[in-house]
Amino acid sequence: MDATQVPPAPTIGFDQFLAVDIRVGTILAAEVFAKARKPAFILTIDFGPAIGIKRSSAQITDHYTPEALVGTQVAAVVNFSPRQIGPMMSEVLTLGFPDADGRVVLVRPDQPVPDGNRLF
């Protein structure tokens, strides 16, 4: 089943949506995650003074290079518990959608916004 055929999730209340803290941050560094089981990058992302700098493992190697990612903004969930991914601790979940072939396309603002701003 491709991603367009996945049924919608159950209806939730607005308070449940607000419990998921999605913020924008600027990628400060991106490097190949050589020890990952699937091709991935380790991203270092600045979410501004309230959240700070966090790291994320992201399987986004099909459409992006580390050099092209540095300085760009991405959206991420910043209030999930950290998750051990191989030898690194992923602190945030960088968000993306699958393209027609299932490769990740990042969720990014189309204009610069202040780091740390929350999605609403």
PDB file of C-alpha atoms in Angstrom:
ATOM      1  CA  MET A   1       0.000   0.000   0.000  1.00  0.00           C
ATOM      2  CA  ASP A   2       1.476   3.367  -0.983  1.00  0.00           C
ATOM      3  CA  ALA A   3       1.196   6.426   1.251  1.00  0.00           C
ATOM      4  CA  THR A   4      -1.765   7.858  -0.688  1.00  0.00           C
ATOM      5  CA  GLN A   5      -3.826   4.780   0.201  1.00  0.00           C
ATOM      6  CA  VAL A   6      -3.283   4.937   3.969  1.00  0.00           C
ATOM      7  CA  PRO A   7      -6.629   5.704   5.645  1.00  0.00           C
ATOM      8  CA  PRO A   8      -6.867   8.820   7.830  1.00  0.00           C
ATOM      9  CA  ALA A   9      -6.069   8.534  11.526  1.00  0.00           C
ATOM     10  CA  PRO A  10      -8.931   8.684  14.032  1.00  0.00           C
ATOM     11  CA  THR A  11     -10.354  12.123  14.793  1.00  0.00           C
ATOM     12  CA  ILE A  12      -8.643  13.903  17.697  1.00  0.00           C
ATOM     13  CA  GLY A  13      -9.421  16.992  19.723  1.00  0.00           C
ATOM     14  CA  PHE A  14      -7.579  20.272  19.272  1.00  0.00           C
ATOM     15  CA  ASP A  15      -5.892  19.830  22.667  1.00  0.00           C
ATOM     16  CA  GLN A  16      -4.361  16.568  21.430  1.00  0.00           C
ATOM     17  CA  PHE A  17      -2.977  18.382  18.378  1.00  0.00           C
ATOM     18  CA  LEU A  18      -1.491  21.065  20.624  1.00  0.00           C
ATOM     19  CA  ALA A  19       0.312  18.364  22.618  1.00  0.00           C
ATOM     20  CA  VAL A  20       2.550  17.732  19.581  1.00  0.00           C
ATOM     21  CA  ASP A  21       5.123  20.545  19.586  1.00  0.00           C
ATOM     22  CA  ILE A  22       6.219  21.160  15.977  1.00  0.00           C
ATOM     23  CA  ARG A  23       8.856  23.868  15.577  1.00  0.00           C
ATOM     24  CA  VAL A  24      11.014  25.269  12.807  1.00  0.00           C
ATOM     25  CA  GLY A  25      14.793  25.239  13.012  1.00  0.00           C
ATOM     26  CA  THR A  26      17.830  25.963  10.877  1.00  0.00           C
ATOM     27  CA  ILE A  27      20.204  23.135   9.997  1.00  0.00           C
ATOM     28  CA  LEU A  28      23.664  24.058  11.291  1.00  0.00           C
ATOM     29  CA  ALA A  29      25.397  20.844  10.224  1.00  0.00           C
ATOM     30  CA  ALA A  30      24.574  17.720   8.235  1.00  0.00           C
ATOM     31  CA  GLU A  31      26.777  14.668   7.967  1.00  0.00           C
ATOM     32  CA  VAL A  32      26.481  11.177   6.581  1.00  0.00           C
ATOM     33  CA  PHE A  33      25.377   8.759   9.308  1.00  0.00           C
ATOM     34  CA  ALA A  34      27.833   6.017   8.366  1.00  0.00           C
ATOM     35  CA  LYS A  35      26.685   3.588  11.087  1.00  0.00           C
ATOM     36  CA  ALA A  36      22.960   3.753  10.220  1.00  0.00           C
ATOM     37  CA  ARG A  37      21.287   0.593   8.889  1.00  0.00           C
ATOM     38  CA  LYS A  38      19.590   2.596   6.130  1.00  0.00           C
ATOM     39  CA  PRO A  39      21.198   5.615   4.413  1.00  0.00           C
ATOM     40  CA  ALA A  40      20.714   8.663   6.637  1.00  0.00           C
ATOM     41  CA  PHE A  41      22.167  11.968   7.742  1.00  0.00           C
ATOM     42  CA  ILE A  42      22.781  13.301  11.234  1.00  0.00           C
ATOM     43  CA  LEU A  43      21.354  16.814  11.382  1.00  0.00           C
ATOM     44  CA  THR A  44      22.279  19.450  13.960  1.00  0.00           C
ATOM     45  CA  ILE A  45      19.379  21.907  14.100  1.00  0.00           C
ATOM     46  CA  ASP A  46      19.059  25.265  15.889  1.00  0.00           C
ATOM     47  CA  PHE A  47      15.527  25.770  17.255  1.00  0.00           C
ATOM     48  CA  GLY A  48      16.241  29.134  18.876  1.00  0.00           C
ATOM     49  CA  PRO A  49      16.806  30.047  22.525  1.00  0.00           C
ATOM     50  CA  ALA A  50      13.754  28.305  24.041  1.00  0.00           C
ATOM     51  CA  ILE A  51      14.533  24.856  22.570  1.00  0.00           C
ATOM     52  CA  GLY A  52      18.223  25.134  21.701  1.00  0.00           C
ATOM     53  CA  ILE A  53      20.315  22.995  19.388  1.00  0.00           C
ATOM     54  CA  LYS A  54      19.146  19.411  18.839  1.00  0.00           C
ATOM     55  CA  ARG A  55      20.272  16.443  16.734  1.00  0.00           C
ATOM     56  CA  SER A  56      18.180  14.252  14.469  1.00  0.00           C
ATOM     57  CA  SER A  57      18.759  11.167  12.361  1.00  0.00           C
ATOM     58  CA  ALA A  58      16.976  11.609   9.033  1.00  0.00           C
ATOM     59  CA  GLN A  59      16.627   9.172   6.127  1.00  0.00           C
ATOM     60  CA  ILE A  60      16.634  11.919   3.501  1.00  0.00           C
ATOM     61  CA  THR A  61      19.619  10.958   1.356  1.00  0.00           C
ATOM     62  CA  ASP A  62      17.649  10.488  -1.883  1.00  0.00           C
ATOM     63  CA  HIS A  63      16.800  14.161  -2.437  1.00  0.00           C
ATOM     64  CA  TYR A  64      19.384  16.012  -0.352  1.00  0.00           C
ATOM     65  CA  THR A  65      23.118  16.374   0.213  1.00  0.00           C
ATOM     66  CA  PRO A  66      24.674  17.508   3.480  1.00  0.00           C
ATOM     67  CA  GLU A  67      26.086  20.624   1.797  1.00  0.00           C
ATOM     68  CA  ALA A  68      22.696  21.679   0.417  1.00  0.00           C
ATOM     69  CA  LEU A  69      20.944  21.191   3.780  1.00  0.00           C
ATOM     70  CA  VAL A  70      23.162  23.477   5.869  1.00  0.00           C
ATOM     71  CA  GLY A  71      21.454  26.830   6.370  1.00  0.00           C
ATOM     72  CA  THR A  72      17.981  25.612   5.393  1.00  0.00           C
ATOM     73  CA  GLN A  73      15.001  25.468   7.713  1.00  0.00           C
ATOM     74  CA  VAL A  74      13.012  22.334   8.551  1.00  0.00           C
ATOM     75  CA  ALA A  75      10.031  21.401  10.690  1.00  0.00           C
ATOM     76  CA  ALA A  76      10.424  18.902  13.515  1.00  0.00           C
ATOM     77  CA  VAL A  77       8.584  17.488  16.507  1.00  0.00           C
ATOM     78  CA  VAL A  78      10.616  18.672  19.476  1.00  0.00           C
ATOM     79  CA  ASN A  79       8.737  17.083  22.397  1.00  0.00           C
ATOM     80  CA  PHE A  80       9.067  13.355  21.676  1.00  0.00           C
ATOM     81  CA  SER A  81      11.347  11.399  23.979  1.00  0.00           C
ATOM     82  CA  PRO A  82      14.868  11.031  22.535  1.00  0.00           C
ATOM     83  CA  ARG A  83      15.344   7.843  20.549  1.00  0.00           C
ATOM     84  CA  GLN A  84      18.495   5.764  20.238  1.00  0.00           C
ATOM     85  CA  ILE A  85      19.335   5.286  16.550  1.00  0.00           C
ATOM     86  CA  GLY A  86      22.412   3.084  16.358  1.00  0.00           C
ATOM     87  CA  PRO A  87      25.223   4.893  18.177  1.00  0.00           C
ATOM     88  CA  MET A  88      23.489   8.309  18.289  1.00  0.00           C
ATOM     89  CA  MET A  89      20.576   9.747  20.240  1.00  0.00           C
ATOM     90  CA  SER A  90      18.008  11.404  17.980  1.00  0.00           C
ATOM     91  CA  GLU A  91      16.442  14.242  19.972  1.00  0.00           C
ATOM     92  CA  VAL A  92      13.813  15.500  17.501  1.00  0.00           C
ATOM     93  CA  LEU A  93      11.763  14.012  14.668  1.00  0.00           C
ATOM     94  CA  THR A  94      12.456  15.873  11.425  1.00  0.00           C
ATOM     95  CA  LEU A  95       9.265  15.879   9.349  1.00  0.00           C
ATOM     96  CA  GLY A  96       8.732  14.935   5.724  1.00  0.00           C
ATOM     97  CA  PHE A  97       6.296  13.457   3.237  1.00  0.00           C
ATOM     98  CA  PRO A  98       6.947  10.538   0.869  1.00  0.00           C
ATOM     99  CA  ASP A  99       7.169  11.402  -2.810  1.00  0.00           C
ATOM    100  CA  ALA A 100       5.596   9.145  -5.471  1.00  0.00           C
ATOM    101  CA  ASP A 101       8.480   6.668  -4.996  1.00  0.00           C
ATOM    102  CA  GLY A 102       8.395   6.714  -1.188  1.00  0.00           C
ATOM    103  CA  ARG A 103      11.490   8.940  -0.814  1.00  0.00           C
ATOM    104  CA  VAL A 104      11.306  11.611   1.885  1.00  0.00           C
ATOM    105  CA  VAL A 105      10.681  15.248   0.978  1.00  0.00           C
ATOM    106  CA  LEU A 106      11.250  17.593   3.916  1.00  0.00           C
ATOM    107  CA  VAL A 107       8.571  19.848   5.395  1.00  0.00           C
ATOM    108  CA  ARG A 108      10.041  23.351   5.135  1.00  0.00           C
ATOM    109  CA  PRO A 109       8.682  26.894   5.195  1.00  0.00           C
ATOM    110  CA  ASP A 110       8.724  28.590   1.796  1.00  0.00           C
ATOM    111  CA  GLN A 111       9.981  31.820   3.396  1.00  0.00           C
ATOM    112  CA  PRO A 112      12.412  32.359   6.286  1.00  0.00           C
ATOM    113  CA  VAL A 113      10.792  32.413   9.735  1.00  0.00           C
ATOM    114  CA  PRO A 114      12.345  32.825  13.194  1.00  0.00           C
ATOM    115  CA  ASP A 115      13.912  29.627  14.531  1.00  0.00           C
ATOM    116  CA  GLY A 116      11.788  28.091  17.266  1.00  0.00           C
ATOM    117  CA  ASN A 117       8.456  29.295  15.914  1.00  0.00           C
ATOM    118  CA  ARG A 118       5.698  26.799  16.575  1.00  0.00           C
ATOM    119  CA  LEU A 119       3.400  25.369  13.908  1.00  0.00           C
ATOM    120  CA  PHE A 120      -0.231  26.385  14.212  1.00  0.00           C
TER     121      PHE A 120
END
